[in-house]
Amino acid sequence: MAHSLSGKGLRILTIDRRHPVRGSSAASTAMIQHEIDVSLHRLARTIGHDKASRVWRRSAGAVEELKSLIRDLGINCEFQARHTLFLSGQELGARALKKEAQAREEVGILAEYLDRAALLERYGINRSGAINSAISASSNPVQMTTGILRAAKQQGVEVVEGLEVTDVREVGDNVIVATDQGKMIEAAHVIFCSGYEFLECLRNPRHKLMSTWALASKPRLKRPDWLDNYLVWEASDPYLYFRSTSDGRVIVGGEDEKGEAAYLDPIKIKHKTAVLVEKLADLTGISLGKPDFSWSAAFGVTPDGLPMIGTAPGMRRVFVSMGFGGNGITFAKIAADLISATVLGHQDVDWDLFPLL
């Protein structure tokens, strides 16, 4: 968000209640996908074919734009373009995946449907079907976030850490925010891009918190060669997802469950880690052994799998982006583009796709 507004003649202040890059960025598994949690053909039944198509195309475009941004800024963050392998599961079987692949093709998003035989032959995975697509990526999320923030600072963005905003009010053509240090800050616009953490006055009943778990293997783990070019996830609830890293680790995540506090339970971390290790072995034959790292985190979701991006209720100059689900990096790029355009006096053609209502 800061980078998208930098270099435009504005004075920009970024406030972080923690140290920069010490929040959700450090917990991300950085599966940067254009595919969202709700499939295209199902989303079309909810919001209509036209809007659903625009959402998916915008998501694909955001991944491509992010690739260009990282390249242009010269950020060393292990950024790698990847394919995605989306496996059938309890939520979507082979027939539904074939329908989904056709729906994507019809709106200009390349998607190859694979039946059981092709999936087994190419990847050694025994599922009834899968979709192979190309518009995805992975990165080191801490290095990537640091690089983008550093580029914004070079453009004059000021960053303040260890300061928490406690309230916000619009006063005429300005916005006043209060801080936990008893100070007031006045601005022309205020943007809350703090993920699932937000003020009570900005809470939305459609936004729910979930807990999730992840782990990373030891480096140079024995794994199939094809995995180094893929992100893998499945159409199940909860779903399993995994990828490799540049030093040969395998990162595995999933086992999501409702509740913002479940991820804090140390017993659950131990149990969920064991489940993820077992699921990966059952699916791929990869013997992960004892993970080098395991962690958990909270994240926000919405009923339709779409983020909520726009002006806060009853306000004109206060913006909010939340509900990123499993697409935090991709949706954050979209939110930055939409909101920065509005602040700069333009109206993005896709502003209507991610309402807060």
Coordinates of C-alpha atoms in Angstrom, one line a residue:
M1 CA 0.0 0.0 0.0
A2 CA 2.8 2.4 0.9
H3 CA 4.7 1.6 -2.3
S4 CA 1.7 2.1 -4.5
L5 CA 1.2 5.7 -3.1
S6 CA 4.9 6.6 -3.0
G7 CA 6.5 8.9 -5.6
K8 CA 3.1 10.7 -6.2
G9 CA 3.8 13.9 -4.3
L10 CA 2.1 12.8 -1.1
R11 CA 3.4 12.7 2.5
I12 CA 3.0 9.1 3.6
L13 CA 3.3 7.8 7.1
T14 CA 3.2 4.0 7.8
I15 CA 2.4 3.0 11.3
D16 CA 3.1 -0.5 12.6
R17 CA 2.1 -1.6 16.1
R18 CA 5.0 -4.1 16.0
H19 CA 8.4 -3.8 14.4
P20 CA 7.9 -3.8 10.6
V21 CA 7.6 -7.3 9.0
R22 CA 7.1 -8.9 12.4
G23 CA 3.4 -9.6 11.9
S24 CA 1.6 -11.9 9.5
S25 CA 4.4 -11.5 6.9
A26 CA 6.7 -13.7 9.0
A27 CA 4.0 -16.4 9.3
S28 CA 3.1 -16.5 5.6
T29 CA 3.9 -19.6 3.5
A30 CA 4.1 -17.3 0.5
M31 CA 1.9 -19.5 -1.9
I32 CA 1.2 -16.6 -4.2
Q33 CA -1.7 -17.9 -6.2
H34 CA -4.2 -16.4 -8.7
E35 CA -6.6 -19.2 -7.6
I36 CA -8.9 -18.1 -4.8
D37 CA -10.5 -20.3 -2.1
V38 CA -13.9 -20.3 -4.0
S39 CA -13.7 -21.9 -7.4
L40 CA -14.7 -19.8 -10.4
H41 CA -17.8 -21.8 -11.4
R42 CA -19.1 -21.7 -7.8
L43 CA -18.4 -18.0 -7.3
A44 CA -20.3 -17.3 -10.5
R45 CA -23.4 -18.8 -8.9
T46 CA -23.0 -16.4 -5.9
I47 CA -22.1 -13.1 -7.5
G48 CA -22.8 -13.7 -11.2
H49 CA -20.7 -14.9 -14.1
D50 CA -19.5 -11.4 -15.1
K51 CA -18.2 -10.4 -11.7
A52 CA -16.8 -13.8 -10.9
S53 CA -14.8 -13.7 -14.2
R54 CA -13.5 -10.2 -13.4
V55 CA -12.4 -11.3 -9.9
W56 CA -10.4 -14.2 -11.3
R57 CA -8.9 -12.2 -14.1
R58 CA -8.0 -9.5 -11.6
S59 CA -6.4 -12.0 -9.3
A60 CA -4.3 -13.5 -12.2
G61 CA -3.3 -10.0 -13.2
A62 CA -2.2 -9.1 -9.6
V63 CA 0.2 -12.1 -9.6
E64 CA 1.7 -11.0 -12.9
E65 CA 2.0 -7.4 -11.7
L66 CA 3.7 -8.6 -8.5
K67 CA 6.2 -10.6 -10.6
S68 CA 7.0 -7.4 -12.5
L69 CA 7.3 -5.3 -9.4
I70 CA 9.8 -7.6 -7.7
R71 CA 11.9 -7.7 -10.9
D72 CA 11.8 -4.0 -11.4
L73 CA 12.7 -3.2 -7.8
G74 CA 15.5 -5.8 -7.9
I75 CA 14.4 -7.5 -4.7
N76 CA 16.4 -10.6 -3.8
C77 CA 13.6 -12.7 -2.1
E78 CA 13.8 -16.1 -3.8
F79 CA 10.8 -15.0 -6.0
Q80 CA 10.0 -17.8 -8.5
A81 CA 7.2 -18.2 -11.0
R82 CA 5.4 -21.5 -10.4
H83 CA 2.6 -23.7 -11.7
T84 CA -0.2 -24.7 -9.4
L85 CA -1.5 -28.3 -9.1
F86 CA -5.0 -28.2 -7.7
L87 CA -6.1 -31.7 -6.6
S88 CA -9.6 -33.2 -6.3
G89 CA -10.9 -33.7 -2.8
Q90 CA -14.0 -33.9 -0.7
E91 CA -15.2 -30.4 -1.8
L92 CA -14.6 -30.9 -5.6
G93 CA -14.4 -34.2 -7.3
A94 CA -13.1 -35.0 -10.8
R95 CA -16.4 -33.9 -12.6
A96 CA -16.4 -30.5 -10.7
L97 CA -12.7 -29.9 -11.5
K98 CA -13.3 -30.6 -15.2
K99 CA -16.1 -28.0 -15.1
E100 CA -13.9 -25.6 -13.3
A101 CA -11.1 -26.0 -15.8
Q102 CA -13.6 -25.2 -18.6
A103 CA -14.9 -22.2 -16.8
R104 CA -11.4 -20.8 -16.5
E105 CA -10.6 -21.4 -20.1
E106 CA -13.8 -19.6 -21.2
V107 CA -12.6 -16.4 -19.4
G108 CA -9.1 -16.5 -20.7
I109 CA -7.3 -18.2 -17.8
L110 CA -5.3 -21.2 -19.0
A111 CA -6.1 -24.4 -17.1
E112 CA -5.3 -28.0 -18.0
Y113 CA -7.5 -30.7 -16.6
L114 CA -5.8 -33.9 -15.7
D115 CA -7.6 -37.2 -15.2
R116 CA -6.4 -39.9 -12.7
A117 CA -4.2 -41.6 -15.2
A118 CA -2.4 -38.4 -16.3
L119 CA -2.0 -37.2 -12.7
L120 CA -0.5 -40.5 -11.6
E121 CA 1.8 -40.7 -14.6
R122 CA 3.2 -37.1 -14.3
Y123 CA 3.2 -36.6 -10.5
G124 CA 2.8 -40.0 -8.9
I125 CA -0.4 -38.7 -7.1
N126 CA -3.4 -40.9 -6.9
R127 CA -6.5 -38.6 -7.0
S128 CA -9.5 -38.6 -9.4
G129 CA -8.4 -35.4 -11.1
A130 CA -6.5 -32.2 -10.9
I131 CA -6.0 -28.8 -12.6
N132 CA -2.6 -27.7 -13.8
S133 CA -2.2 -23.9 -14.2
A134 CA 0.7 -21.6 -14.6
I135 CA -0.1 -18.2 -13.0
S136 CA 1.4 -18.5 -9.5
A137 CA 4.6 -17.8 -7.7
S138 CA 6.5 -18.2 -4.4
S139 CA 9.0 -16.2 -2.4
N140 CA 10.6 -15.6 0.9
P141 CA 7.8 -13.4 2.4
V142 CA 10.0 -11.5 4.9
Q143 CA 12.6 -10.6 2.3
M144 CA 9.9 -9.6 -0.2
T145 CA 8.0 -7.4 2.3
T146 CA 11.3 -5.8 3.5
G147 CA 12.3 -5.1 0.0
I148 CA 9.1 -3.4 -1.0
L149 CA 9.0 -1.4 2.3
R150 CA 12.6 -0.3 1.7
A151 CA 11.8 0.8 -1.8
A152 CA 8.8 2.9 -0.4
K153 CA 11.1 4.5 2.2
Q154 CA 13.5 5.5 -0.6
Q155 CA 10.6 7.3 -2.2
G156 CA 10.1 9.3 1.0
V157 CA 7.6 7.1 3.0
E158 CA 8.1 7.5 6.7
V159 CA 7.8 4.3 8.9
V160 CA 7.0 4.4 12.6
E161 CA 7.1 1.2 14.6
G162 CA 5.7 0.3 18.1
L163 CA 2.8 2.7 17.8
E164 CA -0.8 1.5 17.9
V165 CA -3.9 3.4 16.5
T166 CA -6.7 3.2 19.0
D167 CA -9.4 5.3 17.3
V168 CA -10.3 7.1 14.1
R169 CA -12.7 9.9 13.3
E170 CA -13.4 12.0 10.2
V171 CA -13.5 15.8 10.9
G172 CA -14.5 17.7 7.8
D173 CA -12.1 17.0 5.0
N174 CA -9.5 15.4 7.3
V175 CA -9.1 12.3 9.4
I176 CA -7.9 12.2 13.0
V177 CA -6.4 9.0 14.5
A178 CA -5.7 8.5 18.2
T179 CA -2.7 6.5 19.4
D180 CA -1.9 4.4 22.4
Q181 CA 0.7 7.1 23.4
G182 CA -2.0 9.7 23.7
K183 CA -1.1 11.5 20.5
M184 CA -3.3 12.6 17.7
I185 CA -2.3 12.4 14.0
E186 CA -4.1 14.3 11.3
A187 CA -4.2 13.1 7.7
A188 CA -6.1 13.6 4.4
H189 CA -6.7 9.8 4.2
V190 CA -6.2 6.9 6.5
I191 CA -5.8 3.3 5.2
F192 CA -6.1 0.3 7.5
C193 CA -4.3 -2.5 5.8
S194 CA -3.6 -4.6 8.9
G195 CA -5.0 -7.9 7.8
Y196 CA -7.2 -9.5 10.4
E197 CA -6.3 -7.0 13.2
F198 CA -8.5 -3.9 13.1
L199 CA -10.4 -1.5 15.3
E200 CA -13.7 -2.5 16.9
C201 CA -15.4 0.3 15.0
L202 CA -14.3 -1.3 11.7
R203 CA -15.4 -4.8 12.6
N204 CA -17.6 -6.5 10.0
P205 CA -19.9 -9.4 10.8
R206 CA -19.0 -11.1 7.5
H207 CA -15.3 -11.2 8.5
K208 CA -14.5 -14.3 10.5
L209 CA -11.2 -15.4 12.1
M210 CA -9.6 -18.8 11.5
S211 CA -6.6 -20.6 12.8
T212 CA -4.1 -22.4 10.6
W213 CA -0.9 -24.4 11.0
A214 CA 2.3 -24.8 9.0
L215 CA 5.7 -26.5 9.1
A216 CA 9.0 -26.6 7.2
S217 CA 11.2 -29.6 6.8
K218 CA 14.9 -29.8 7.1
P219 CA 16.8 -28.5 4.1
R220 CA 17.7 -30.7 1.1
L221 CA 14.8 -33.0 1.8
K222 CA 14.4 -35.8 -0.7
R223 CA 11.4 -34.9 -2.9
P224 CA 10.1 -35.3 -6.5
D225 CA 11.9 -33.1 -9.0
W226 CA 8.6 -31.6 -10.3
L227 CA 7.7 -30.1 -6.9
D228 CA 10.4 -27.4 -7.3
N229 CA 8.2 -25.8 -10.0
Y230 CA 4.8 -26.2 -8.4
L231 CA 2.5 -25.1 -5.6
V232 CA 0.1 -27.9 -4.6
W233 CA -3.2 -27.7 -2.8
E234 CA -6.4 -29.7 -2.7
A235 CA -10.2 -29.1 -2.9
S236 CA -10.9 -30.3 0.7
D237 CA -12.0 -28.7 3.9
P238 CA -9.6 -28.4 5.7
Y239 CA -7.2 -28.6 2.8
L240 CA -3.5 -29.5 2.6
Y241 CA -1.1 -27.4 0.7
F242 CA 2.7 -27.6 0.1
R243 CA 5.7 -26.3 -1.8
S244 CA 9.5 -26.5 -1.8
T245 CA 12.0 -23.8 -1.1
S246 CA 15.3 -22.8 -2.7
D247 CA 17.3 -24.7 0.0
G248 CA 15.3 -27.9 -0.5
R249 CA 12.9 -27.7 2.3
V250 CA 9.2 -28.6 1.9
I251 CA 6.7 -26.2 3.5
V252 CA 3.4 -27.8 4.4
G253 CA 0.3 -26.1 5.7
G254 CA -3.4 -26.4 6.4
E255 CA -5.7 -28.1 9.0
D256 CA -7.5 -24.8 9.3
E257 CA -10.3 -24.5 11.9
K258 CA -12.6 -21.8 13.1
G259 CA -11.6 -19.6 16.0
E260 CA -9.0 -16.9 16.5
A261 CA -7.5 -18.5 19.6
A262 CA -7.1 -22.2 18.5
Y263 CA -3.7 -21.5 17.0
L264 CA -2.3 -20.4 20.4
D265 CA -2.8 -23.9 21.9
P266 CA 0.6 -25.7 22.1
I267 CA -1.1 -29.1 22.2
K268 CA -2.8 -28.3 18.9
I269 CA 0.4 -27.3 17.3
K270 CA 2.0 -30.6 18.1
H271 CA -1.1 -32.6 16.9
K272 CA -1.6 -30.5 13.8
T273 CA 2.0 -30.8 12.8
A274 CA 1.8 -34.6 13.1
V275 CA -1.3 -34.6 10.9
L276 CA 0.3 -32.5 8.2
V277 CA 3.4 -34.8 8.1
E278 CA 1.2 -37.8 7.8
K279 CA -1.1 -36.3 5.1
L280 CA 1.9 -35.3 3.0
A281 CA 3.4 -38.8 3.2
D282 CA 0.0 -40.4 2.3
L283 CA -0.4 -38.2 -0.7
T284 CA 3.1 -38.0 -2.1
G285 CA 5.2 -40.5 -0.4
I286 CA 7.5 -37.7 0.8
S287 CA 9.0 -38.7 4.2
L288 CA 9.4 -35.4 6.0
G289 CA 10.6 -36.7 9.3
K290 CA 10.9 -34.2 12.2
P291 CA 10.2 -30.7 11.0
D292 CA 12.8 -28.1 11.4
F293 CA 10.1 -25.5 12.2
S294 CA 6.4 -25.5 13.0
W295 CA 4.1 -22.6 13.6
S296 CA 0.5 -21.4 13.7
A297 CA -1.3 -18.2 13.0
A298 CA -4.7 -16.5 12.6
F299 CA -6.2 -15.2 9.4
G300 CA -9.5 -13.6 8.3
V301 CA -12.0 -15.1 5.9
T302 CA -15.3 -14.1 4.2
P303 CA -18.2 -16.3 3.1
D304 CA -17.5 -15.8 -0.7
G305 CA -13.7 -16.1 -0.3
L306 CA -13.2 -12.5 -1.5
P307 CA -11.5 -9.7 0.4
M308 CA -13.4 -6.7 1.6
I309 CA -11.8 -3.5 0.2
G310 CA -13.3 -0.1 0.3
T311 CA -14.2 2.9 2.5
A312 CA -15.2 2.3 6.1
P313 CA -18.9 2.5 6.8
G314 CA -20.1 6.1 7.2
M315 CA -16.7 7.5 6.2
R316 CA -15.3 8.9 2.9
R317 CA -11.5 9.1 3.7
V318 CA -10.9 6.0 5.8
F319 CA -10.2 2.9 3.8
V320 CA -10.1 -0.7 4.9
S321 CA -8.8 -4.0 3.4
M322 CA -9.5 -7.3 5.2
G323 CA -10.6 -10.8 4.7
F324 CA -7.7 -12.1 2.6
G325 CA -8.2 -15.8 3.3
G326 CA -5.5 -17.9 1.7
N327 CA -4.5 -15.2 -0.8
G328 CA -3.0 -12.6 1.4
I329 CA -0.2 -11.5 -0.9
T330 CA -2.3 -11.5 -4.1
F331 CA -5.3 -9.7 -2.5
A332 CA -3.0 -7.2 -0.8
K333 CA -1.7 -6.2 -4.2
I334 CA -5.2 -5.7 -5.5
A335 CA -6.2 -3.7 -2.4
A336 CA -3.1 -1.5 -2.9
D337 CA -4.0 -0.8 -6.5
L338 CA -7.7 -0.1 -5.8
I339 CA -7.3 2.1 -2.8
S340 CA -4.3 4.1 -4.1
A341 CA -6.2 4.8 -7.3
T342 CA -9.1 6.3 -5.3
V343 CA -6.8 8.3 -3.1
L344 CA -5.1 9.7 -6.2
G345 CA -8.5 10.8 -7.7
H346 CA -9.1 7.9 -10.0
Q347 CA -11.8 5.2 -10.0
D348 CA -10.5 1.7 -10.7
V349 CA -12.9 -0.3 -12.9
D350 CA -12.9 -3.2 -10.5
W351 CA -13.7 -1.1 -7.4
D352 CA -17.2 -2.8 -7.1
L353 CA -15.8 -6.4 -6.9
F354 CA -14.8 -6.5 -3.2
P355 CA -17.4 -4.6 -1.2
L356 CA -17.4 -4.3 2.6
L357 CA -21.1 -4.6 2.9

